[in-house]
Amino acid sequence: MSAPHQEAAPLFPNDVELRGALEKAGLRFTRQRAAVYQFLAGATAHPTAEDVFAAVRQQLPKISLATVYKALDALVESALVTKITHLDGPCRYDCLGGAHYHFHCLNTGRIFDLPTAYDPDLLQKLDPQLVETLRRRGFQVTGYRLELLGVAFPET
Amino acid sequence: MSAPHQEAAPLFPNDVELRGALEKAGLRFTRQRAAVYQFLAGATAHPTAEDVFAAVRQQLPKISLATVYKALDALVESALVTKITHLDGPCRYDCLGGAHYHFHCLNTGRIFDLPTAYDPDLLQKLDPQLVETLRRRGFQVTGYRLELLGVAFPET
DNA sequence: ATCGATGCAAAGCGTTTGCAGGGGT
DNA sequence: ACCCCTGCAAACGCTTTGCATCGAT
């Protein structure tokens, strides 16, 4: 309420984390990447590149869509963000903090995070026989992707 | 071994099924759609539109890529085929006979079917608490999508 | 005979790339 | 000072569309 703040971006706590992750990947910290990351970190559903562009444009009016794409790539390469391509239409981006599942709203196309951890034994619980079949057929399973489908009422 | 057969497509048993499904959707039975369906029904992994085009071209040299796309749409609308958009790159098409899961090869991008039925209680088994949380938050879950990731050794 | 389907070419959308100039280290 | 990143515009890959003709009913 009473905390004063300025126009120019002051260096959020997240920026420290971001800078580290970028440097670890051999990439530079820039205003554009910070803005993209800030927006993604605060987003409730998972925005498209256009969404990010529209939002970040308000802070950095001269940013280009190409830069947004490149920034998103940089964040993906820094392992701060994942790219979601499970859909028709444009890709969506997910600022990840630990593994989680997605809830995909069939009405609006929005994607929400679900606070459930990855369960390495899911497949075993689901169908032990399938695990056997896969092993025999020469399929080596390294992970899975679970997406829930449904309708999200217009909240959050 | 000894069964004689001719050059011209004789009307496969599948064609009867196909014709029915198309008509139920108010669509017409055509040579092009039959060829696309035949190919998809016999494919082991899930082909892209280009894959279908290349294959079907050998029977119908004058078919166009646009027609392949339209035929695939018609098959999807007839509920004989599903469109898989879970990937980077082009969509893939899946000739479905009952629900199943997919195995997605991370090396080659191929997608294989897994002979496991849909389990409506999967989520309940996986994490009963999550089901509760979702209900409270106003998310109505109508289904799920499970995709296994890994490496398929070069067989099948 | 009707009306949908085909085939061609051109447009469309989301994304990537080439390059000159600007900014981070 | 170096080299990466930015921003612009043009290219790209996949898919869809407009339209005249063909073909299924």
XYZ file of C-alpha atoms in Angstrom, chain B:
156
model
C -0.535 -65.992 -51.373
C -2.696 -67.143 -54.212
C -5.348 -64.462 -54.067
C -5.555 -62.633 -57.375
C -6.137 -58.919 -57.347
C -6.409 -56.097 -59.814
C -4.913 -52.683 -60.416
C -8.085 -50.661 -59.908
C -9.193 -50.337 -56.291
C -11.952 -52.914 -55.903
C -13.806 -51.472 -52.907
C -12.213 -52.705 -49.766
C -14.346 -53.804 -46.843
C -13.196 -50.615 -45.143
C -14.830 -48.632 -47.903
C -18.232 -49.719 -46.706
C -17.477 -48.467 -43.235
C -15.994 -45.310 -44.658
C -18.953 -44.612 -46.888
C -21.338 -45.006 -43.966
C -19.346 -42.711 -41.711
C -19.019 -40.053 -44.373
C -22.697 -40.147 -45.234
C -23.641 -39.934 -41.590
C -21.681 -36.694 -41.518
C -23.347 -35.450 -44.710
C -20.200 -35.923 -46.770
C -19.585 -37.776 -49.998
C -17.578 -40.887 -50.647
C -14.775 -40.196 -53.117
C -11.765 -42.026 -54.463
C -9.456 -39.514 -52.799
C -10.984 -39.920 -49.375
C -10.933 -43.679 -49.711
C -7.253 -43.666 -50.615
C -6.387 -41.404 -47.715
C -8.373 -43.578 -45.347
C -6.840 -46.792 -46.670
C -3.390 -45.430 -46.144
C -4.085 -44.132 -42.668
C -5.740 -47.373 -41.636
C -2.638 -49.307 -42.628
C -0.037 -46.953 -41.225
C 1.912 -48.069 -38.191
C 3.075 -44.704 -36.904
C 1.018 -41.576 -37.430
C 1.687 -39.826 -40.702
C 1.705 -36.133 -41.453
C -0.362 -34.652 -44.263
C 2.762 -34.691 -46.435
C 3.307 -38.360 -45.665
C -0.240 -39.106 -46.712
C 0.181 -37.004 -49.831
C 3.348 -38.808 -50.856
C 1.776 -42.217 -50.331
C -1.587 -41.564 -51.903
C 0.012 -39.897 -54.890
C 1.170 -43.285 -56.083
C -2.408 -44.438 -56.524
C -3.840 -41.096 -57.565
C -1.045 -39.164 -59.236
C -3.169 -36.067 -59.768
C -4.306 -35.621 -56.208
C -3.347 -32.322 -54.674
C -2.035 -31.562 -51.220
C -5.051 -29.342 -50.588
C -7.332 -32.263 -51.279
C -5.390 -34.386 -48.838
C -5.933 -31.771 -46.171
C -9.612 -31.571 -47.028
C -9.938 -35.355 -47.027
C -8.280 -35.524 -43.632
C -10.691 -32.893 -42.351
C -13.576 -34.921 -43.727
C -12.315 -38.043 -41.961
C -11.903 -36.145 -38.717
C -15.434 -34.804 -39.098
C -16.656 -38.332 -39.721
C -14.998 -39.359 -36.463
C -12.828 -41.948 -38.191
C -9.592 -40.125 -37.628
C -8.161 -37.759 -35.060
C -5.767 -34.918 -35.567
C -2.736 -34.898 -33.301
C -1.379 -31.459 -32.624
C 0.752 -32.229 -29.597
C 4.004 -31.489 -31.309
C 6.296 -29.037 -32.894
C 6.146 -29.374 -36.627
C 3.281 -30.602 -38.751
C 0.148 -32.251 -37.396
C -0.190 -35.984 -37.496
C -3.254 -38.062 -38.124
C -4.460 -41.053 -36.257
C -6.911 -43.601 -37.586
C -8.697 -44.462 -34.413
C -10.307 -47.676 -33.452
C -11.238 -47.026 -29.878
C -9.471 -44.781 -27.441
C -5.811 -45.382 -26.780
C -2.710 -43.632 -25.608
C 0.243 -42.510 -27.630
C 3.886 -43.223 -27.369
C 5.879 -40.337 -28.716
C 9.402 -41.098 -29.865
C 11.649 -38.216 -28.939
C 14.251 -39.182 -31.522
C 12.214 -39.534 -34.649
C 8.971 -37.749 -33.811
C 6.980 -40.847 -34.671
C 3.886 -41.610 -32.652
C 2.744 -45.134 -31.864
C -0.491 -46.385 -30.459
C -0.609 -48.076 -27.124
C -3.197 -50.757 -26.552
C -4.552 -49.400 -23.327
C -8.066 -48.268 -22.682
C -9.042 -44.935 -21.291
C -9.479 -45.091 -17.537
C -12.048 -42.604 -16.287
C -10.753 -43.027 -12.751
C -7.147 -42.336 -13.598
C -7.148 -38.974 -11.907
C -8.817 -40.319 -8.807
C -6.163 -43.017 -8.535
C -3.373 -40.627 -9.281
C -4.208 -37.911 -6.806
C -7.568 -37.886 -5.022
C -6.772 -34.587 -3.419
C -6.299 -32.899 -6.749
C -9.781 -33.962 -7.774
C -11.108 -32.189 -4.698
C -9.084 -29.061 -5.355
C -10.268 -28.860 -8.926
C -13.892 -29.188 -7.935
C -13.546 -26.415 -5.401
C -11.775 -24.124 -7.831
C -14.532 -24.544 -10.389
C -12.714 -26.658 -12.941
C -14.904 -29.265 -14.531
C -12.782 -32.104 -15.856
C -14.225 -33.911 -18.836
C -11.276 -36.011 -19.897
C -7.562 -36.342 -20.081
C -4.815 -36.935 -22.533
C -1.862 -39.103 -21.674
C 1.208 -39.310 -23.801
C 4.232 -41.407 -23.043
C 7.599 -40.091 -24.071
C 10.702 -42.058 -24.816
C 12.705 -43.828 -27.439
C 11.371 -46.401 -29.879
C 13.976 -48.761 -31.207
C 13.848 -48.891 -34.978
C 11.330 -51.631 -35.375
C 7.637 -51.756 -36.185
